[in-house]
Amino acid sequence: MRLSQGRETVFAVIMRTHGHFTAEDIVKACRGKASKVSRATVYRSLQELLEAGIVRVTAFGEKHNHFEHTYDERLHHHAQCVRCHGFIEFPDLDEDERYRPLLEKEGFKVLGHEMHFYGICKKCRKKG
Amino acid sequence: MRLSQGRETVFAVIMRTHGHFTAEDIVKACRGKASKVSRATVYRSLQELLEAGIVRVTAFGEKHNHFEHTYDERLHHHAQCVRCHGFIEFPDLDEDERYRPLLEKEGFKVLGHEMHFYGICKKCRKKG
DNA sequence: CTATATATGAGACAGTGTATCAATTAGCAA
DNA sequence: TTGCTAATTGATACACTGTCTCATATATAG
């Protein structure tokens, strides 16, 4: 794999981005730069980072994906509202060690994991 | 909420569907029937079932959603390949009880949960 | 420097899910 | 049963995400 210009720019932009972000967020951020990175390159690079375990997908049930870094953050999970799609975060209590051996025995190379609780958030419950 | 024709048909079709399915699967299945249910109604009903906790979302990182029933199946989770998006299922070891109180304390009404491991599947590892 | 395989950009494209709005219908009350 | 009313529907147009193609550009090896 070459350390090409486009790839380098995308990587840099993503590393500068904190919290959750979508693919389009990165596309826009790259447009701001003089670097000129196309949408296709952003999606390609994002896929590479996904495969490398540098970013992970965090949202369900929406049209577009949300990503976040896997590094430099305390491991946490998400509880998502099935109405408004908003979410709250909560800390990990370490299930990894219980499941990982089971999966690796089946030839699955684990890059990471996430718990996803779904339900109705406080705000939507009030709305009725 | 009314027990309208469209809603009833969609519910029936979904209950007859086993395993994983997409919204479009249901749209097609409803077309087969003489019932004539529009795409809009299918999506609306699916959202209602989601909110009721009857179905849940199970796939990440794809353009369209996958759903499955939450009832009548042993609780299981998914390990998904970041390359081919295929997945394997594995049983639940019951983290629910550890996390649920934490979330309900914050006003979040839990409908269910799922663990999502991501990584590279056996087949994709062989491909290089 | 040159060759060559890899990566890129631009745009066309397909598919998913959303919004609109007039027409229809379920449920209720008399 | 009939009529009222608000909820629901279908048809369609629409926005947006992510994919694909292919000619052009570029990183790297030799």
XYZ file of C-alpha atoms (C1' of nucleotides) in Angstrom:
316
model
C 0.000 0.000 0.000
C 1.375 3.352 -1.051
C 1.581 6.370 1.173
C -0.207 8.458 -1.416
C -1.259 12.051 -1.107
C -4.988 11.453 -0.926
C -4.689 8.722 1.635
C -2.364 10.802 3.771
C -4.732 13.775 3.745
C -7.733 11.694 4.694
C -5.861 9.972 7.497
C -4.721 13.319 8.843
C -8.197 14.820 8.734
C -9.703 11.852 10.505
C -7.079 11.901 13.205
C -7.856 15.555 13.833
C -11.571 14.795 14.125
C -12.880 13.987 17.565
C -16.038 12.281 18.677
C -18.442 10.813 16.183
C -18.340 11.647 12.532
C -19.868 10.530 9.251
C -18.183 9.833 5.950
C -19.631 13.041 4.576
C -18.153 15.015 7.448
C -14.745 13.920 6.270
C -15.565 14.674 2.661
C -16.500 18.219 3.638
C -13.467 18.657 5.872
C -11.234 17.595 3.003
C -12.862 20.109 0.674
C -11.952 22.908 3.056
C -8.319 22.017 2.581
C -6.367 22.938 -0.503
C -5.654 19.224 -0.710
C -8.601 18.312 -2.948
C -9.567 14.806 -2.051
C -12.470 13.220 -3.865
C -15.430 11.539 -2.269
C -14.336 8.177 -3.654
C -10.955 8.451 -1.982
C -12.505 9.332 1.342
C -14.744 6.283 1.255
C -11.865 4.076 0.156
C -9.627 5.325 2.945
C -12.370 4.979 5.487
C -12.760 1.362 4.531
C -9.024 0.836 4.960
C -9.094 2.370 8.417
C -12.041 0.173 9.272
C -10.152 -2.924 8.210
C -7.125 -1.783 10.143
C -9.228 -1.350 13.262
C -8.411 2.361 13.556
C -12.021 3.458 13.350
C -15.233 1.653 14.140
C -18.858 1.985 13.138
C -21.108 3.178 15.914
C -24.634 3.807 14.709
C -27.569 1.640 13.799
C -30.740 2.296 11.966
C -29.718 5.402 10.120
C -29.168 6.131 6.506
C -25.529 6.959 6.914
C -22.836 5.525 9.090
C -21.185 7.058 12.075
C -17.603 6.340 12.917
C -15.281 7.063 15.750
C -11.673 6.384 16.659
C -10.899 3.223 18.508
C -7.736 4.638 20.020
C -7.062 7.323 22.575
C -10.470 7.028 24.159
C -11.746 5.024 27.024
C -13.707 2.146 25.644
C -17.365 2.940 25.844
C -20.649 1.792 24.357
C -23.843 3.337 23.114
C -27.486 3.256 24.081
C -29.507 4.489 21.167
C -33.051 5.774 21.036
C -35.153 4.019 18.424
C -37.215 7.181 17.976
C -34.824 10.078 17.681
C -31.659 8.041 17.016
C -29.862 10.039 19.648
C -27.606 8.106 21.980
C -25.910 8.174 25.324
C -22.569 6.626 26.111
C -21.691 4.361 28.961
C -18.472 2.684 30.034
C -17.340 -0.784 29.133
C -17.397 -3.450 31.810
C -15.167 -5.789 29.836
C -17.048 -8.522 28.103
C -14.291 -8.782 25.546
C -12.382 -11.468 27.360
C -15.445 -13.673 27.611
C -16.299 -13.589 23.934
C -13.001 -13.195 22.135
C -11.714 -16.760 22.611
C -14.997 -18.127 21.334
C -14.735 -16.108 18.118
C -11.047 -16.601 17.470
C -11.569 -20.322 17.764
C -13.812 -19.984 14.723
C -11.163 -18.210 12.690
C -12.585 -14.738 13.225
C -9.891 -12.155 13.869
C -11.341 -9.732 16.396
C -10.541 -6.067 15.902
C -12.876 -4.784 18.560
C -16.405 -4.844 19.794
C -19.239 -2.676 20.928
C -22.398 -3.109 22.901
C -25.527 -1.544 21.592
C -28.513 -1.034 23.809
C -31.662 0.227 22.191
C -34.747 1.719 23.729
C -36.459 5.028 24.350
C -34.477 7.953 25.679
C -35.567 10.175 28.516
C -36.544 13.048 26.237
C -38.692 10.956 23.909
C -40.444 9.332 26.845
C -41.526 12.733 28.056
C -42.879 13.634 24.646
C -45.203 10.660 24.976
C -53.158 3.398 17.195
C -55.535 1.874 14.691
C -55.422 -1.697 13.545
C -55.465 -0.609 9.930
C -55.250 -2.837 6.902
C -51.783 -1.806 5.825
C -50.342 -2.151 9.271
C -51.929 -5.527 9.771
C -50.547 -6.868 6.509
C -47.047 -5.661 7.241
C -47.100 -7.121 10.725
C -48.295 -10.447 9.378
C -45.627 -10.563 6.696
C -42.881 -9.745 9.159
C -44.044 -12.373 11.588
C -43.911 -14.923 8.829
C -40.370 -13.908 7.927
C -37.568 -15.720 9.702
C -33.938 -14.834 10.176
C -32.568 -11.536 8.983
C -34.403 -9.317 6.570
C -34.230 -5.840 5.112
C -36.964 -3.272 4.721
C -36.992 -3.911 0.989
C -37.494 -7.629 1.583
C -40.742 -6.756 3.293
C -41.744 -4.329 0.578
C -41.301 -7.078 -1.999
C -43.102 -9.657 0.103
C -46.061 -7.309 0.458
C -46.186 -6.769 -3.305
C -46.617 -10.500 -3.797
C -49.811 -10.334 -1.775
C -53.035 -8.965 -3.167
C -52.924 -6.622 -0.186
C -51.073 -3.769 -1.900
C -49.037 -2.082 0.756
C -46.907 0.869 -0.226
C -43.257 1.303 0.537
C -44.032 4.202 2.856
C -46.337 2.083 4.967
C -43.766 -0.658 5.272
C -41.156 1.764 6.536
C -43.623 3.357 8.912
C -44.710 0.008 10.326
C -41.141 -1.143 10.666
C -40.392 1.920 12.739
C -43.358 1.149 14.958
C -42.184 -2.404 15.500
C -38.757 -1.070 16.313
C -40.183 1.258 18.920
C -42.278 -1.544 20.338
C -39.199 -3.718 20.673
C -40.598 -6.426 18.376
C -37.773 -6.192 15.876
C -34.238 -4.975 16.229
C -31.562 -3.661 13.914
C -28.670 -6.009 13.423
C -26.260 -4.733 10.807
C -23.597 -2.076 10.734
C -21.759 -0.399 7.946
C -24.107 -1.168 5.120
C -26.309 0.992 3.021
C -29.492 -0.640 4.170
C -30.598 -1.975 7.498
C -31.095 -5.533 8.554
C -33.718 -6.475 11.074
C -34.685 -9.555 12.956
C -37.300 -10.577 15.483
C -36.472 -10.181 19.120
C -38.897 -12.854 20.192
C -38.984 -16.608 19.760
C -35.261 -16.879 19.284
C -32.499 -17.505 21.689
C -30.722 -14.238 22.304
C -27.605 -14.109 20.200
C -25.120 -11.577 18.920
C -23.181 -10.890 15.748
C -19.564 -10.775 14.733
C -19.284 -8.919 11.481
C -16.505 -8.866 8.914
C -15.400 -5.352 8.035
C -14.474 -6.531 4.543
C -17.320 -8.641 3.241
C -19.942 -7.550 5.804
C -20.831 -11.157 6.403
C -21.399 -12.202 9.984
C -21.471 -15.115 12.336
C -23.736 -15.462 15.317
C -22.794 -16.398 18.834
C -24.791 -16.868 22.022
C -25.420 -14.257 24.667
C -23.615 -14.593 27.971
C -25.939 -12.164 29.706
C -24.431 -8.736 30.097
C -27.884 -7.227 30.221
C -28.213 -7.364 33.976
C -24.949 -5.517 34.459
C -25.788 -2.620 32.191
C -29.526 -2.229 32.398
C -29.715 -0.646 35.869
C -27.080 1.875 34.854
C -29.117 2.982 31.850
C -32.521 2.981 33.481
C -31.143 5.173 36.198
C -30.550 7.746 33.460
C -34.123 7.605 32.258
C -33.393 5.348 29.303
C -36.031 2.672 28.828
C -34.198 -0.427 27.657
C -35.904 -2.511 24.986
C -32.979 -4.786 24.342
C -29.345 -4.936 23.479
C -26.855 -6.524 21.180
C -23.145 -7.033 21.118
C -21.307 -6.348 17.937
C -17.845 -7.689 17.378
C -16.044 -6.580 14.274
C -12.992 -8.000 12.603
C -11.933 -10.157 9.687
C -13.742 -13.400 9.000
C -12.045 -16.690 8.273
C -12.774 -16.557 4.565
C -11.436 -13.028 4.051
C -8.286 -13.857 5.994
C -7.550 -16.661 3.576
C -8.014 -14.361 0.607
C -5.227 -12.247 2.060
C 15.112 8.393 -15.141
C 11.900 5.003 -16.604
C 8.611 1.552 -16.209
C 4.614 -0.159 -14.072
C 1.338 -1.159 -10.951
C -1.390 1.472 -7.836
C -4.232 5.353 -6.607
C -6.967 9.227 -7.936
C -10.907 12.318 -9.453
C -15.037 13.346 -11.693
C -19.213 12.120 -12.516
C -22.778 8.833 -13.458
C -25.344 5.594 -11.049
C -28.366 2.543 -7.957
C -30.621 1.935 -3.792
C -32.480 3.417 0.636
C -35.197 5.994 3.340
C -38.012 10.596 3.805
C -41.536 14.153 2.828
C -45.788 15.697 0.834
C -50.508 15.733 0.276
C -54.862 14.474 -1.504
C -57.765 10.527 -0.917
C -59.237 6.801 2.018
C -60.528 4.458 6.193
C -61.018 2.953 11.233
C -63.314 3.899 15.216
C -66.676 6.256 17.666
C -70.959 8.393 18.918
C -75.727 9.253 18.161
C -76.669 2.374 10.455
C -74.946 6.702 9.427
C -71.972 10.378 9.558
C -68.008 12.646 11.639
C -63.130 13.189 12.408
C -58.642 12.227 12.918
C -55.443 8.757 11.672
C -53.544 6.278 7.854
C -52.478 5.367 3.252
C -50.413 5.376 -1.567
C -48.092 7.529 -5.157
C -44.604 10.130 -6.268
C -40.897 13.140 -5.985
C -36.899 13.796 -3.539
C -32.289 13.913 -0.965
C -28.582 11.477 0.196
C -25.240 7.759 0.746
C -22.173 4.856 -1.020
C -20.484 2.310 -5.455
C -18.487 1.965 -9.931
C -15.904 3.184 -14.085
C -12.103 4.582 -16.481
C -8.938 7.875 -18.203
C -5.276 10.329 -15.928
C -1.813 11.007 -12.468
C 1.606 9.359 -9.243
C 4.424 6.571 -5.925
C 7.937 3.316 -5.794
C 11.399 -0.091 -7.536
C 15.244 -0.854 -10.329
